[in-house]
Short mmCIF file of C-alpha atoms in Angstrom, two decimals:
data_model
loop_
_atom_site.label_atom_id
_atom_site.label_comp_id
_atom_site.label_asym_id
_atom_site.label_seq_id
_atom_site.Cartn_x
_atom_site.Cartn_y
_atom_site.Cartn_z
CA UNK Q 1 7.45 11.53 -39.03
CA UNK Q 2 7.99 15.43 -38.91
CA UNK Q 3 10.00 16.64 -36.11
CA UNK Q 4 8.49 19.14 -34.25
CA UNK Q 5 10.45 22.55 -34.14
CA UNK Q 6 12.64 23.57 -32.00
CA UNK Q 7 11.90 25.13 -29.02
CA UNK Q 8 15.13 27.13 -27.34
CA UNK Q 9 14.31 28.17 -23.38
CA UNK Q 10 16.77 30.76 -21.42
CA UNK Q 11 16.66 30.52 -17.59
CA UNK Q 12 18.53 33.39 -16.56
CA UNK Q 13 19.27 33.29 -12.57
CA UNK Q 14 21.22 34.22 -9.48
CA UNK Q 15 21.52 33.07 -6.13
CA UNK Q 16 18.42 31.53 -6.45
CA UNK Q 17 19.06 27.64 -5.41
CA UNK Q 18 16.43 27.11 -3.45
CA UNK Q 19 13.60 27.19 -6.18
CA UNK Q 20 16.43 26.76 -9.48
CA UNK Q 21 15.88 22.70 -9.45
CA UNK Q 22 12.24 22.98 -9.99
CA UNK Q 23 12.80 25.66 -12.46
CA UNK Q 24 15.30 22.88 -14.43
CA UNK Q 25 12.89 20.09 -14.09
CA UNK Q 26 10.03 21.33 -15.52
CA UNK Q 27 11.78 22.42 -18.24
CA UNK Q 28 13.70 19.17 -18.87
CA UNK Q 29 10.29 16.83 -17.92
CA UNK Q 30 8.04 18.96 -20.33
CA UNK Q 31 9.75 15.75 -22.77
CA UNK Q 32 9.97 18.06 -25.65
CA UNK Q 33 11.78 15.99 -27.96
CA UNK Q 34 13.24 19.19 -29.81
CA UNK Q 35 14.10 21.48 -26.61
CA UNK Q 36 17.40 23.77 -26.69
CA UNK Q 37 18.13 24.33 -22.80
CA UNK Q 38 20.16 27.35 -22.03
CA UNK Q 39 20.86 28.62 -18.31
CA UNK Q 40 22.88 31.76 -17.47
CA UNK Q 41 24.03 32.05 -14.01
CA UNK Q 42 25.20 35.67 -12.60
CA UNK Q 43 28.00 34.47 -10.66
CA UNK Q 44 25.01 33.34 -8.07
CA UNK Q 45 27.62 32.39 -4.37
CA UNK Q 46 24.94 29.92 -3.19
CA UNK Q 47 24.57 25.98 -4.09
CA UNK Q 48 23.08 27.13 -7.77
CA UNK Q 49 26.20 25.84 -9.81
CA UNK Q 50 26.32 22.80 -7.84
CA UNK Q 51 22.91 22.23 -9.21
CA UNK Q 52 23.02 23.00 -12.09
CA UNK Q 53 26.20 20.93 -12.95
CA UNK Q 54 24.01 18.10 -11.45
CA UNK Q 55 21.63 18.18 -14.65
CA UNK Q 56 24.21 19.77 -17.23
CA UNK Q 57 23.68 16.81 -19.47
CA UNK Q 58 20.39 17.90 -20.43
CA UNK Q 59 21.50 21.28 -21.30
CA UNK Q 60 23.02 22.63 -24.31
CA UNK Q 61 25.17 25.17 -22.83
CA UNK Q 62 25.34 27.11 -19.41
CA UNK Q 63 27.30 30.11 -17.85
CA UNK Q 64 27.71 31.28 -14.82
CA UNK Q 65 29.56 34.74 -14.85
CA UNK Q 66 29.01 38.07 -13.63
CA UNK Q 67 26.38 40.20 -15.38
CA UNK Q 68 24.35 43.38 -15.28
CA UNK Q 69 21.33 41.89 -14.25
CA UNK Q 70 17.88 40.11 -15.75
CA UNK Q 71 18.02 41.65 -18.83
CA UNK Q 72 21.33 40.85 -20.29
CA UNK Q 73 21.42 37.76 -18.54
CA UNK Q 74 18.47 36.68 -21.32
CA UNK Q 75 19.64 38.61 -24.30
CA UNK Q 76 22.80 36.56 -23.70
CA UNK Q 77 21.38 33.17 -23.72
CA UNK Q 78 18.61 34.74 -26.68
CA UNK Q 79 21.94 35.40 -28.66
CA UNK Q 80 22.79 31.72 -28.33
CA UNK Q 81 19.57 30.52 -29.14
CA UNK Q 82 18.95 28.33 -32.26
CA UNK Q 83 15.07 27.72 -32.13
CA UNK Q 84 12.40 28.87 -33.91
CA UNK Q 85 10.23 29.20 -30.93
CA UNK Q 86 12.12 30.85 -28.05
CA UNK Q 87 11.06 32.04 -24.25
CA UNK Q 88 12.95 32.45 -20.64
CA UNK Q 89 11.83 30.93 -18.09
CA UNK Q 90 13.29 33.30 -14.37
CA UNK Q 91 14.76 30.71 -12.00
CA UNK Q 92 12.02 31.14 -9.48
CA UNK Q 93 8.97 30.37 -12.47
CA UNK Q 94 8.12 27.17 -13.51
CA UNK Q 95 6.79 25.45 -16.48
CA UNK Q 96 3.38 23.40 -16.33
CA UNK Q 97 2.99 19.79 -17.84
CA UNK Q 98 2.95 20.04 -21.56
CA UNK Q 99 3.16 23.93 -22.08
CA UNK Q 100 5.95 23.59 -24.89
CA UNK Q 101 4.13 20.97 -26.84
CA UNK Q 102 1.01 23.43 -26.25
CA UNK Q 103 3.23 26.66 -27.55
CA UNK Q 104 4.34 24.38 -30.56
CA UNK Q 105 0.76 23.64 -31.55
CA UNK Q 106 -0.49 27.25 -31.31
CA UNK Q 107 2.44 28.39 -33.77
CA UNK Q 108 1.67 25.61 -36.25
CA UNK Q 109 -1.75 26.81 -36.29
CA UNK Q 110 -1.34 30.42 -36.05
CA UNK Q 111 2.26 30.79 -38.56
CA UNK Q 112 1.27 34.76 -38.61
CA UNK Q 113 1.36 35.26 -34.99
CA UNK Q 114 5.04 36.45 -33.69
CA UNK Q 115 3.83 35.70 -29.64
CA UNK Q 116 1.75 33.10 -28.06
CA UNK Q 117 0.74 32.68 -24.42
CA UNK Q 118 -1.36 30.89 -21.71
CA UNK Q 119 -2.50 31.39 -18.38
CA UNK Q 120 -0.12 31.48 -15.02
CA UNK Q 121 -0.36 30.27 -11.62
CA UNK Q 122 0.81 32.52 -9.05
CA UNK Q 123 2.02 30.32 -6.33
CA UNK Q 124 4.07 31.30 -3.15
CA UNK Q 125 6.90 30.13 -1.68
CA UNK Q 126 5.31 26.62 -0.65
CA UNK Q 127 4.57 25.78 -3.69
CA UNK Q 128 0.30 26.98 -2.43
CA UNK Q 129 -1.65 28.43 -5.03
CA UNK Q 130 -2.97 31.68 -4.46
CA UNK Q 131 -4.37 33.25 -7.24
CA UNK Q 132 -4.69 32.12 -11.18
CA UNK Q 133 -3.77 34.58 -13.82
CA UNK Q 134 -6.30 34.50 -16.57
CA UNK Q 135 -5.98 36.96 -19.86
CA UNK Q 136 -7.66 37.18 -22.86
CA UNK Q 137 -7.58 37.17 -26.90
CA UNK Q 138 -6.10 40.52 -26.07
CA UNK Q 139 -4.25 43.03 -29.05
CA UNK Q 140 -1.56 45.88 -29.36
CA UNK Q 141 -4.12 48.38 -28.04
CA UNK Q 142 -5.35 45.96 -24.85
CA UNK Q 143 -0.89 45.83 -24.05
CA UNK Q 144 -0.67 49.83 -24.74
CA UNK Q 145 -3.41 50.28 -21.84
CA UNK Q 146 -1.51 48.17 -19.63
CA UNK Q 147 -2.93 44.57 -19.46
CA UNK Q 148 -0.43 42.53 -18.68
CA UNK Q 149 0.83 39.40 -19.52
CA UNK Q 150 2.55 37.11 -17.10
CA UNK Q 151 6.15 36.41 -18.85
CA UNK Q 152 7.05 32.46 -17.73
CA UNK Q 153 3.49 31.98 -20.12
CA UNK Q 154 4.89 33.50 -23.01
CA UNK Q 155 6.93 32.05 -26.33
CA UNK Q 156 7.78 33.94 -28.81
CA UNK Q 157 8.58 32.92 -32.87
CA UNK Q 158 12.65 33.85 -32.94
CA UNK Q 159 12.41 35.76 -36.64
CA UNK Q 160 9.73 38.15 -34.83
CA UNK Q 161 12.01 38.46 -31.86
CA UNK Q 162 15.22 39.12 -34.26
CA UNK Q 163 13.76 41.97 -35.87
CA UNK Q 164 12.28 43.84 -33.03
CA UNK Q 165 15.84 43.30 -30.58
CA UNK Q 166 16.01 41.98 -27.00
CA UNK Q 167 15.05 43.12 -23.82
CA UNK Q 168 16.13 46.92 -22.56
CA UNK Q 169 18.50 46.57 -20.54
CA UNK Q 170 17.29 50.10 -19.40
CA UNK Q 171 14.23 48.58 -17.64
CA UNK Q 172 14.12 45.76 -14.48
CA UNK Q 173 10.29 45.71 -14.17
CA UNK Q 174 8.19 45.93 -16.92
CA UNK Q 175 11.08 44.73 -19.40
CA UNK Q 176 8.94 41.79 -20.66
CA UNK Q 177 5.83 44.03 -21.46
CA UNK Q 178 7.94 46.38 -23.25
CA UNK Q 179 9.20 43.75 -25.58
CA UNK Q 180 5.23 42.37 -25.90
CA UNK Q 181 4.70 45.55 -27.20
CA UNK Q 182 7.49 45.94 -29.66
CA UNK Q 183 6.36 42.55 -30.89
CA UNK Q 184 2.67 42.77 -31.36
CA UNK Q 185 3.48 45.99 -33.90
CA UNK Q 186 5.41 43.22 -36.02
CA UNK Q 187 3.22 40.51 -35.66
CA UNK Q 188 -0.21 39.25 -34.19
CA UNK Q 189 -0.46 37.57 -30.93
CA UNK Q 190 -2.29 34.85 -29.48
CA UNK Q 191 -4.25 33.56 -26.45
CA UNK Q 192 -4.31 29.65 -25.60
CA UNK Q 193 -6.68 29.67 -23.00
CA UNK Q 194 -4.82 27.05 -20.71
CA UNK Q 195 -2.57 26.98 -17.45
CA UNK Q 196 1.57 27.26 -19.25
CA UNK Q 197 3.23 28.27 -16.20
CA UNK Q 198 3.53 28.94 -12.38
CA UNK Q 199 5.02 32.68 -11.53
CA UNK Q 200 6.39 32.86 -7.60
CA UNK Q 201 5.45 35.35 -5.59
CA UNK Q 202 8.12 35.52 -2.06
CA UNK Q 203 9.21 38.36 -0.12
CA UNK Q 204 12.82 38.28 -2.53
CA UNK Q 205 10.77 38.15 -5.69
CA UNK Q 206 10.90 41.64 -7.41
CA UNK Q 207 7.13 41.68 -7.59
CA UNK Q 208 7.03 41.91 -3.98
CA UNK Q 209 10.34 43.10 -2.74
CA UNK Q 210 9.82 46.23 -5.25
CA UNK Q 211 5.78 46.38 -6.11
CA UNK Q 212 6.12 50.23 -5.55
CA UNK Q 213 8.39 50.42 -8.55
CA UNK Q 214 6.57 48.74 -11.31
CA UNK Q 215 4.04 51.77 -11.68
CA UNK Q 216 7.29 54.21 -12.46
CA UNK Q 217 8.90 51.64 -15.15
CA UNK Q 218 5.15 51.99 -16.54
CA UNK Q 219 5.16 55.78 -16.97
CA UNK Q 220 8.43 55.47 -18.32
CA UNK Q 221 6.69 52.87 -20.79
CA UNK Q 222 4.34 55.52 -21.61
CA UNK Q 223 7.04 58.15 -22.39
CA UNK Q 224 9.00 55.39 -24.80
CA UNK Q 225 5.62 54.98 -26.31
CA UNK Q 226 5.39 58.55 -27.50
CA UNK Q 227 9.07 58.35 -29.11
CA UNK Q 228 8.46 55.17 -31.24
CA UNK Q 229 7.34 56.44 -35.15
CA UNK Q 230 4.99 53.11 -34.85
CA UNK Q 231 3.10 53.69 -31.67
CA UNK Q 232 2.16 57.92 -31.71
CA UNK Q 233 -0.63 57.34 -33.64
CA UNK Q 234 -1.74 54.92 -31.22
CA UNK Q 235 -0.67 56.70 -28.13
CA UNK Q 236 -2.58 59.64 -29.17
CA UNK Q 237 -6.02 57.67 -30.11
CA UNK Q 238 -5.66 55.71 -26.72
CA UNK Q 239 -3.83 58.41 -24.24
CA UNK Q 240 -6.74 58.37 -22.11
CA UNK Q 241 -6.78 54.78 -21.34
CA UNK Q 242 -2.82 54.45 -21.58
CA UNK Q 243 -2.60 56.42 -18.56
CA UNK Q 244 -5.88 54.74 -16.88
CA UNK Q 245 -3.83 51.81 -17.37
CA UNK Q 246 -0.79 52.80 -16.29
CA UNK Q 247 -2.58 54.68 -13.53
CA UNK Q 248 -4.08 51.59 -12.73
CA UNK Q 249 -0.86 49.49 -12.96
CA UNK Q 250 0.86 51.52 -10.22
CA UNK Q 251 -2.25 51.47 -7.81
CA UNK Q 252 -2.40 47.69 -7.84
CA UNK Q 253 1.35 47.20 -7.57
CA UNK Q 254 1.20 50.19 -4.21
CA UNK Q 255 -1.88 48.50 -2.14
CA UNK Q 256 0.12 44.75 -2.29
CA UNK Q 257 3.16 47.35 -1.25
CA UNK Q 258 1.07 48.40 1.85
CA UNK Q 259 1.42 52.19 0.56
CA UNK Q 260 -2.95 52.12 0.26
CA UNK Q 261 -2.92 56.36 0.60
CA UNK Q 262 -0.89 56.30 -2.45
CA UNK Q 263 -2.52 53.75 -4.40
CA UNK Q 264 -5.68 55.21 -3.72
CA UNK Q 265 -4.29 58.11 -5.17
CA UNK Q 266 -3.27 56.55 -7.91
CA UNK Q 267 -6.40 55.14 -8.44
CA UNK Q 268 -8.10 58.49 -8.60
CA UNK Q 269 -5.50 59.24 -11.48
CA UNK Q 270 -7.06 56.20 -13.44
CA UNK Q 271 -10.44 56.91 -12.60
CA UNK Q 272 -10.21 60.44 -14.16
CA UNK Q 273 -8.70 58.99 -17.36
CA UNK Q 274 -11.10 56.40 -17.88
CA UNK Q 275 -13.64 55.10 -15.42
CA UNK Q 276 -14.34 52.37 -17.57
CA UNK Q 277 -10.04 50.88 -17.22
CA UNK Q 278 -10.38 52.05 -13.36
CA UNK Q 279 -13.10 50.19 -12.43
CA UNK Q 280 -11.99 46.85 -13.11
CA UNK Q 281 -10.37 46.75 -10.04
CA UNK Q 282 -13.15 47.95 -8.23
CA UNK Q 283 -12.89 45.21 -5.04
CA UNK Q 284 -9.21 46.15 -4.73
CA UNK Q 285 -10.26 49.62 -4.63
CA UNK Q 286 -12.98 48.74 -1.67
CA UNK Q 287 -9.89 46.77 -0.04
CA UNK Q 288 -7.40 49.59 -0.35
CA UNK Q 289 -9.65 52.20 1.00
CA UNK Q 290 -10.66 50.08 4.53
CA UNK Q 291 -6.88 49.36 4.60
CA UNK Q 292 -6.51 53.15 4.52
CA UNK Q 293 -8.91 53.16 7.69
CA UNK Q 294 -7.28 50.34 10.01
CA UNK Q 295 -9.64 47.91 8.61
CA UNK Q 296 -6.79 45.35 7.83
CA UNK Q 297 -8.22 41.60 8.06
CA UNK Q 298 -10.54 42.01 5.04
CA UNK Q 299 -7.31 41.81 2.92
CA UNK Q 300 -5.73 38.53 4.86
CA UNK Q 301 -8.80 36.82 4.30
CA UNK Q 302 -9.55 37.31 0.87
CA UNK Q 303 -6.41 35.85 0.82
CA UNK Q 304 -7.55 32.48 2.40
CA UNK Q 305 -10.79 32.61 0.63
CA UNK Q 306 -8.52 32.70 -2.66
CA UNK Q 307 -6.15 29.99 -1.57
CA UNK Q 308 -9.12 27.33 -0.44
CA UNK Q 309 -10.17 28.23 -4.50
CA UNK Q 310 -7.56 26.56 -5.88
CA UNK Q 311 -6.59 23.98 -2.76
CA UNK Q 312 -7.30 21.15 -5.52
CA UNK Q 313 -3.83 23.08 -7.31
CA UNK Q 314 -1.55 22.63 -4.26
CA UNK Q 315 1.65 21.18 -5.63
CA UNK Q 316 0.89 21.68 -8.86
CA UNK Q 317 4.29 22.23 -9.93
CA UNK Q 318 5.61 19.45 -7.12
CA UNK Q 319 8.65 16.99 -8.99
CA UNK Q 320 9.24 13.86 -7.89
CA UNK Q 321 12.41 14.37 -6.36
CA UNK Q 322 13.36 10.29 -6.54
CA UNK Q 323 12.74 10.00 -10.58
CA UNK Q 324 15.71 10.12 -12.62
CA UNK Q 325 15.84 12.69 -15.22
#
């Protein structure tokens, strides 16, 4: 019987105990019977070593030391890594039921393709599901104009991710999309049109403690682009819709910030680029501007609305905290 090959996941965290056991478990219970667990810890001062020492045995190595942050938290377990299939997987994320056998599959079928990834559930701090993350069979020009994909869905082949380097340590936001995009010049990717992972979204999580900063790292993004020999000739066939994107990027990430003047703004930017990239968003537009005008409630209740969609998902990433791992 052929062994499957390895898969090698980094969970790179800090003081993040009260969501780092789930994180563990659905990595260990995915019952990948060629997994390479890594976890580095940033020194984290709550209960976080205390549980991970509780399920060291499945791991095959773990840290937990001072660092500079996300970034070279994951390049350090990356360096470690033995797989030829590697992904991180943030301490707050979790894996669904069979994603790794799933990301396995997709690279046996598709040997040319250096990424592959899934859909995400964004869930909140209860474990509720509020909104799912869908993508598309999407290419190097769909990731230059900004469509992004959620990271914990996301494996990459190692050889790809060898020759291109790690993450920046530069960036803190839009690190993972900068590495997409370094990727998909080296290699093709590909779209398995199934749920992989759960992405948490709580006042500490960077995508809502710091939503107004996402739309700078992407204008930096657009600056790298125009440096890199591979991309000019794309950056100047695309600009317009780059910046639409990017435009667009930064209005989303300012109306969840409460900021709706400025993503409005923003918005304007993107519609003047490209109407066609702007529009997509066109009921977040409609919500932004009546936020702009007092009209708050519309946005709380397209909330609900969203949550009672996927009520049948509550739990979906729930353990059974009694079964021994």
């Amino acid at each position: 019987m052929d062994v499957p090959p390895r898969i090698s996941v980094v969970t790179p965290s800090f003081n993040q105990a009260a969501y780092l056991e789930q994180t563990l478990r659905s990595v260990i219970e995915q019952g990948y019977p060629n997994l390479e667990y890594i976890v580095i810890d940033g020194a984290s001062t709550d209960a976080s070593v205390e549980i991970i020492r509780r399920y060291e045995r499945h791991l095959h190595y773990w840290t937990s030391e001072p660092d500079q942050g996300q970034a070279e938290a994951v390049n350090k377990g990356l360096a470690r890594a033995t797989g030829e299939i590697v992904g991180w997987l943030n301490s707050d994320d979790y894996y669904l039921p069979g994603a790794l056998q799933a990301a396995a599959r997709a690279f046996a079928e598709h040997p040319e393709c250096g990424l592959v990834y899934g859909d995400v559930l964004a869930v909140d701090g209860n474990d509720r599901v509020i909104n799912e993350l869908r993508y598309g069979h999407w290419t190097l020009e769909d990731l230059l104009s900004f469509n992004i994909i959620g990271q914990p869905a996301v494996l990459l082949r190692r050889t790809v991710l060898e020759q291109v380097g790690g993450l920046d340590p530069r960036l803190h936001f839009l690190l993972d999309h900068q590495l997409w995009l370094r990727v998909a010049q080296r290699a093709p990717i590909y779209y398995v049109p199934e749920r992989w992972a759960a992405a948490r979204f709580h006042a500490e999580a960077k995508n809502v403690a710091k939503a107004a900063s996402f739309g700078q790292e992407a204008y930096a993004i657009v600056a790298w682009m125009q440096t890199q020999p591979g991309l000019v000739n794309d950056y100047q066939r695309l600009q317009r819709r780059i910046w639409s994107g990017a435009h667009r990027l930064n209005a989303r990430y300012l109306s969840e910030g409460d900021q709706p003047a400025a993503a409005l703004a923003a918005y304007g930017r993107s519609f003047l680029a490209s109407p066609r990239v702007a529009l997509r968003d066109w009921r977040r537009v409609l919500l932004t501007i009546l936020s702009l005008f007092g009209v708050r409630w519309l946005r709380p209740l397209a909330q609900r609305m969203r949550q009672n969609r996927y009520a049948n998902l509550h739990g979906a990433g729930k353990f059974d905290q009694e079964k021994k791992i």
